[in-house]
CSV table of C-alpha atoms in Angstrom, one decimal:
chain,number,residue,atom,x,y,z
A,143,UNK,CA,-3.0,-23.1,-76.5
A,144,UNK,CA,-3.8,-21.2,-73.2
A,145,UNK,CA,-3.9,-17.3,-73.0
A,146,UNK,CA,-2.0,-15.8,-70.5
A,147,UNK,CA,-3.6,-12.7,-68.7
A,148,UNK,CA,-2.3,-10.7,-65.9
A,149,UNK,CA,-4.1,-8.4,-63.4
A,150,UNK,CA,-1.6,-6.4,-61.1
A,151,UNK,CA,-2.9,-5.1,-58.0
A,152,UNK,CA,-1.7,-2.1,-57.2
A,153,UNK,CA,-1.5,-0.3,-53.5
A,154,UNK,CA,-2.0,3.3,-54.0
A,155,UNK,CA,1.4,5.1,-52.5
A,156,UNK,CA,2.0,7.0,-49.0
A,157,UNK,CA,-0.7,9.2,-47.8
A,158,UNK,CA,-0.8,12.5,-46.1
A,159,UNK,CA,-1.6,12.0,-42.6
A,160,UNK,CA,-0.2,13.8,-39.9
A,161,UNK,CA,-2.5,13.1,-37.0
A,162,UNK,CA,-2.4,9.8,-38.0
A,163,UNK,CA,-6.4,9.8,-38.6
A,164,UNK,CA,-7.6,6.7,-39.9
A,165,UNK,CA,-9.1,7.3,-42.7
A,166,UNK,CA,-10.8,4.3,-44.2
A,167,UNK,CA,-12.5,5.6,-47.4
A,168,UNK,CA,-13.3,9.0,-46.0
A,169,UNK,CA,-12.8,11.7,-48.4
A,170,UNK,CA,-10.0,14.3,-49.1
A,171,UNK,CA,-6.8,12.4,-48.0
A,172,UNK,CA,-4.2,12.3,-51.1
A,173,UNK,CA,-1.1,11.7,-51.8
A,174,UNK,CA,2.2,13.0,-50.0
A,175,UNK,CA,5.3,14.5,-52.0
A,176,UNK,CA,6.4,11.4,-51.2
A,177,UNK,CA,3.5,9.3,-52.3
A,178,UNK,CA,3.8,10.8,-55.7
A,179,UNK,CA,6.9,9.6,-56.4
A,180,UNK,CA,6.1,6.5,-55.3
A,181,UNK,CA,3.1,6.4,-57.7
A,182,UNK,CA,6.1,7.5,-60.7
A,183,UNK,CA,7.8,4.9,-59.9
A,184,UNK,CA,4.9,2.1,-59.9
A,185,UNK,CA,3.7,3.9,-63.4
A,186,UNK,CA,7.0,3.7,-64.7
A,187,UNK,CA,7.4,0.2,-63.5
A,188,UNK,CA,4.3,-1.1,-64.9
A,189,UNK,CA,4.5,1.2,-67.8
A,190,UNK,CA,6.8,-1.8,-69.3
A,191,UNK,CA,4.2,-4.4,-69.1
A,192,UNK,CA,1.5,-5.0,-71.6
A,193,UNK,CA,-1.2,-2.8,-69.8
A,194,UNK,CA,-3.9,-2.3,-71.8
A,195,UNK,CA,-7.0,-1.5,-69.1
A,196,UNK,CA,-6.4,0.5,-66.2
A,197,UNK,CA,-8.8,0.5,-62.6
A,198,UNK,CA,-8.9,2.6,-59.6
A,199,UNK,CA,-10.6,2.9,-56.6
A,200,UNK,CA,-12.8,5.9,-56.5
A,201,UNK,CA,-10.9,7.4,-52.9
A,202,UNK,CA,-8.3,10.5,-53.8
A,203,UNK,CA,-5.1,8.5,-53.1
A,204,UNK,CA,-6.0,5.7,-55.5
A,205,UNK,CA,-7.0,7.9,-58.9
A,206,UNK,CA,-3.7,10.1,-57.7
A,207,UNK,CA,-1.9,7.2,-57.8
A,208,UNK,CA,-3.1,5.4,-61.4
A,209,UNK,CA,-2.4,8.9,-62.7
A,210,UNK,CA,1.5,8.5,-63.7
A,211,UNK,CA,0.5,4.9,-65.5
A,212,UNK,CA,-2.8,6.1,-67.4
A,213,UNK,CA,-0.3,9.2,-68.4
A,214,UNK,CA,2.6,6.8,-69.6
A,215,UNK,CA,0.5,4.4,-71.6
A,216,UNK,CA,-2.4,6.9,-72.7
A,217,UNK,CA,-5.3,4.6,-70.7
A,218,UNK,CA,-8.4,5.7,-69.3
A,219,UNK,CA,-9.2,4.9,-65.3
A,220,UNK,CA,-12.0,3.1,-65.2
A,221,UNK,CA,-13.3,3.8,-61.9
A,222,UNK,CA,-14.8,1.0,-59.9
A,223,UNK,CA,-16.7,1.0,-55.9
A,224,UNK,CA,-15.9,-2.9,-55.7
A,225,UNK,CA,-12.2,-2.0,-54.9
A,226,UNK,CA,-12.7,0.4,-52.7
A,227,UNK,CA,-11.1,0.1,-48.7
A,228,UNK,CA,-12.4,-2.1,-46.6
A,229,UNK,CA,-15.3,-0.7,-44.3
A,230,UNK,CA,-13.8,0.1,-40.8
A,231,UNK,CA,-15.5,0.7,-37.1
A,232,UNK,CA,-12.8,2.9,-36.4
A,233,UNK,CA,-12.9,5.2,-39.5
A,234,UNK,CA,-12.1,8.8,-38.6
A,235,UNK,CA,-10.5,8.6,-35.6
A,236,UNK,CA,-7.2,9.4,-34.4
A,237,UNK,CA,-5.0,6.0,-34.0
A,238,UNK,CA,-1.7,7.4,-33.8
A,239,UNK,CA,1.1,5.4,-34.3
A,240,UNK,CA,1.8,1.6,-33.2
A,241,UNK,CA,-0.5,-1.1,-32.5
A,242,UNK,CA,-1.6,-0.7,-29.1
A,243,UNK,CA,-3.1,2.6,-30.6
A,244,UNK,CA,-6.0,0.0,-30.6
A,245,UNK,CA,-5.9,-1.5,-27.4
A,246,UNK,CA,-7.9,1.3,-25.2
A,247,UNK,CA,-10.3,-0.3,-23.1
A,248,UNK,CA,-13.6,1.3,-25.0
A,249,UNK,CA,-11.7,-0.2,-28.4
A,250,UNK,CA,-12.5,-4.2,-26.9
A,251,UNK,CA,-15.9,-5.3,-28.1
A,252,UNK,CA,-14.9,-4.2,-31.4
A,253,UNK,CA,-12.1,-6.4,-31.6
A,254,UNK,CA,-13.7,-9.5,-30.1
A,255,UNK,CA,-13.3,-11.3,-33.0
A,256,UNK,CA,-10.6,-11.0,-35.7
A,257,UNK,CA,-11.5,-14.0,-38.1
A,258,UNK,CA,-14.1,-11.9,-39.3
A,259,UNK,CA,-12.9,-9.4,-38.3
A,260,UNK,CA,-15.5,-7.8,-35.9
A,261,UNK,CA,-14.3,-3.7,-36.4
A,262,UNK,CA,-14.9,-4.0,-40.2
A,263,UNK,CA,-16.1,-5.3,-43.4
A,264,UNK,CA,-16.3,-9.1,-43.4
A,265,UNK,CA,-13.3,-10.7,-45.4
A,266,UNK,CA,-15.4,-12.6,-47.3
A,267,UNK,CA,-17.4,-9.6,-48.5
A,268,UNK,CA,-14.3,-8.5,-49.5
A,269,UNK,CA,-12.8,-11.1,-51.3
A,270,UNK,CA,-16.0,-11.7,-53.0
A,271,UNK,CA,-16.3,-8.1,-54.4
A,272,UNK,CA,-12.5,-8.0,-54.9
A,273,UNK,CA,-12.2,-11.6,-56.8
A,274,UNK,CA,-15.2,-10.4,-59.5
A,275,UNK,CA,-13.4,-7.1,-60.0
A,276,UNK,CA,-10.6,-8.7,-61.1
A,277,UNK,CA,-12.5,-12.0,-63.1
A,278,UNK,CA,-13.8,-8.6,-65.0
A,279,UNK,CA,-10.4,-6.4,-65.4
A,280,UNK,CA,-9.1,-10.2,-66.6
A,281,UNK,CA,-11.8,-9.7,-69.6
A,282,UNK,CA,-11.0,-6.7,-70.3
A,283,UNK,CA,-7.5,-7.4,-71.0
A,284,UNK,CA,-7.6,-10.8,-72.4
A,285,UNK,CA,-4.0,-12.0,-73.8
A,286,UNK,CA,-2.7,-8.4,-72.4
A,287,UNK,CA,-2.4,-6.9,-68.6
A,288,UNK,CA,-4.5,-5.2,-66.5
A,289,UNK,CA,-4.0,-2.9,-63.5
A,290,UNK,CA,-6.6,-2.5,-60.3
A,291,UNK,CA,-5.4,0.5,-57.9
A,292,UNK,CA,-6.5,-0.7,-54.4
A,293,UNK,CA,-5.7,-0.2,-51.0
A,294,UNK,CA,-3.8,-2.6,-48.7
A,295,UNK,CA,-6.3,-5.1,-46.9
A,296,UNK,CA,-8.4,-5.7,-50.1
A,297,UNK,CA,-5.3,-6.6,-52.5
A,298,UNK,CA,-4.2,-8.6,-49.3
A,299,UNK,CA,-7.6,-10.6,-48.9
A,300,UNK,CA,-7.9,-10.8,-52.8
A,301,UNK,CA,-4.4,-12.6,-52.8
A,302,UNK,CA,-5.4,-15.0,-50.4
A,303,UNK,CA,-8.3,-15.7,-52.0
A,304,UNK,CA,-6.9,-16.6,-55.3
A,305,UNK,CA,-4.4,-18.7,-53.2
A,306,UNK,CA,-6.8,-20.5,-51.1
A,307,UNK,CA,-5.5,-19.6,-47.9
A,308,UNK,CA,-7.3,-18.7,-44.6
A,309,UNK,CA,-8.5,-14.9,-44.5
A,310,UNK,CA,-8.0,-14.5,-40.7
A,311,UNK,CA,-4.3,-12.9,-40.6
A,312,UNK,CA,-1.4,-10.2,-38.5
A,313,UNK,CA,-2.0,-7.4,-40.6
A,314,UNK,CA,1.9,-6.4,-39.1
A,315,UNK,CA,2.8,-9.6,-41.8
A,316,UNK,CA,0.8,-8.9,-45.1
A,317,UNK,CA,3.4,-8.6,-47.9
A,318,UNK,CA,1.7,-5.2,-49.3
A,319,UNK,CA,3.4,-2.5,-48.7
A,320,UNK,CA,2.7,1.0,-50.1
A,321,UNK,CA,2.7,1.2,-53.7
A,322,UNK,CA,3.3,-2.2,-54.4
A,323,UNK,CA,2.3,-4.6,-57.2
A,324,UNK,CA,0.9,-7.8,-56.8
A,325,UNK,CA,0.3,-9.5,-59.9
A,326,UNK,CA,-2.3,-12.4,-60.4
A,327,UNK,CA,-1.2,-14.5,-63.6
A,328,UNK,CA,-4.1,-16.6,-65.2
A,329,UNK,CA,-3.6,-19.1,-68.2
A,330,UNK,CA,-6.9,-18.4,-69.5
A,331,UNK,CA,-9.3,-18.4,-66.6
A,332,UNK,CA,-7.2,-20.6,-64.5
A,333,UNK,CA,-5.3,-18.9,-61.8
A,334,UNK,CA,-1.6,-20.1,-61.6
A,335,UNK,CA,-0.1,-17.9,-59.4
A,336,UNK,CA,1.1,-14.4,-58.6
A,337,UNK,CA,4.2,-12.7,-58.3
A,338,UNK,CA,5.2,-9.5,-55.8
A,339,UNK,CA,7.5,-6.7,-55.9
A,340,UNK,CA,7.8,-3.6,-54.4
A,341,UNK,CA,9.6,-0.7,-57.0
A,342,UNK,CA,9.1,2.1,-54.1
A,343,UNK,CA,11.1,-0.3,-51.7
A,344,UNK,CA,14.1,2.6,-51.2
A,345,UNK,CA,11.0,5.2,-50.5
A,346,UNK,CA,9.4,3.2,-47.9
A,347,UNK,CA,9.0,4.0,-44.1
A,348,UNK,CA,9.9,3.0,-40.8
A,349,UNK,CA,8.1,-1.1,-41.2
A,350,UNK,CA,7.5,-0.4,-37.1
A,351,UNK,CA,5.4,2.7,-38.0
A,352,UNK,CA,1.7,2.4,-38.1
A,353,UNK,CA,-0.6,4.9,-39.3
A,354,UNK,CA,-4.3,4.8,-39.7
A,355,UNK,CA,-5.9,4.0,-43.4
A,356,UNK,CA,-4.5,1.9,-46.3
C-alpha cells in the first residue's frame, strides 16, 4: 500500500513596500499589518493538516510568515537557501507599479529573452534547486505533511515542474497569489498532483497592482 505525503508551498504574505522597490532577496523587507494577518490565516489554515516539518526561506518576509504555523503546531523552521527568491537584474530598484514599469528603453537587453528569462535566475536553476528541496521536506515528513515558505516565482516554477509543463510563462497569469498554498501530493515518491487555495483571498489587493519582489 502506497504512502501518501504532502508538501504545501507556501507564498510568504504582503510585504511592506511603499516605493514599490523591488526587492528580490535583499534584506530588511517584512511583513505589512496586513501581511500578518495573512500569514494567521495560512498558519491557521494549515494548522489543520498533518504538518509535522516546517521550511522557510531565509529572507524576513518568509520566517515572519512560517511564524503563526510553527507557533500553532509547536515546529521548528528549518531554514533552507534552496528556496530562496529567484535572482533578479533589477533587484533594488524602484519599479513602481504596473508592467510597463519595465519597459524603459535602458530596461531592453535585459529582457531580450524571457524563456530563460534573461533579467534573472535561469528557470531551470530554479526548479532544480526547488524540486530537491521539496524531494527532502517529502522525507522528512513521510506518511505526514510538510510546509516550504517560498516566494512567488519559485513555488510557480516548482509547480510546473512537478507538472511537466513549459517554464517560459505571463507572470500576470501564475496562480500564486500572496500567502497562498500550493500543495504537491505524492503517493510514495510518485507525484500525483497538487491542489491550490488561497485562505487570504478576502485580504488580497488590487490583481492590476504590481509591485516589485515576491
Amino acid at each position: 500500500m502506497s504512502v501518501r505525503t504532502i508538501v504545501h508551498l507556501m507564498r510568504h504574505g504582503e510585504v511592506h513596500n511603499p516605493d514599490g522597490v523591488l526587492y528580490g532577496r535583499l534584506p530588511e523587507f517584512y511583513l505589512s499589518d496586513l501581511g500578518h494577518e495573512m500569514a494567521r490565516r495560512s498558519g491557521a489554515y494549515l494548522a489543520e493538516r498533518d504538518v509535522t516539518h516546517l521550511v522557510a526561506s531565509p529572507l524576513e518576509r518568509a520566517q515572519q510568515t512560517a511564524q503563526p504555523l510553527a507557533e500553532a503546531k509547536d515546529l521548528r523552521i528549518a531554514t533552507d537557501d534552496r528556496v530562496i527568491e529567484a535572482g533578479n537584474q533589477f533587484e533594488g530598484k524602484v519599479v513602481g507599479v504596473g508592467p510597463k514599469a519595465f519597459l524603459k528603453p535602458s530596461n531592453w537587453w535585459l529582457l531580450r529573452n524571457p524563456w530563460k528569462p534573461s533579467w534573472g535566475e535561469p528557470y531551470t536553476e530554479i526548479a532544480e534547486r526547488m524540486k530537491i528541496a521539496v524531494v527532502d521536506a517529502r522525507e522528512a515528513a513521510r506518511g505526514h505533511e510538510a510546509v516550504i515558505v517560498s516566494h512567488q516565482l519559485p513555488v510557480w516554477v516548482a509547480r510546473l515542474a512537478f507538472e511537466g509543463k513549459p517554464f517560459a510563462h505571463d507572470p500576470r497569469n501564475r496562480e500564486c497569489t500572496l500567502a497562498s498554498v500550493t500543495s504537491l501530493i505524492f503517493d510514495d515518491d510518485t507525484y500525483v498532483g497538487f491542489e491550490y487555495a488561497e485562505p487570504s483571498a478576502d485580504l488580497l489587493p488590487d490583481s492590476g497592482d504590481f509591485v516589485g519582489g515576491a
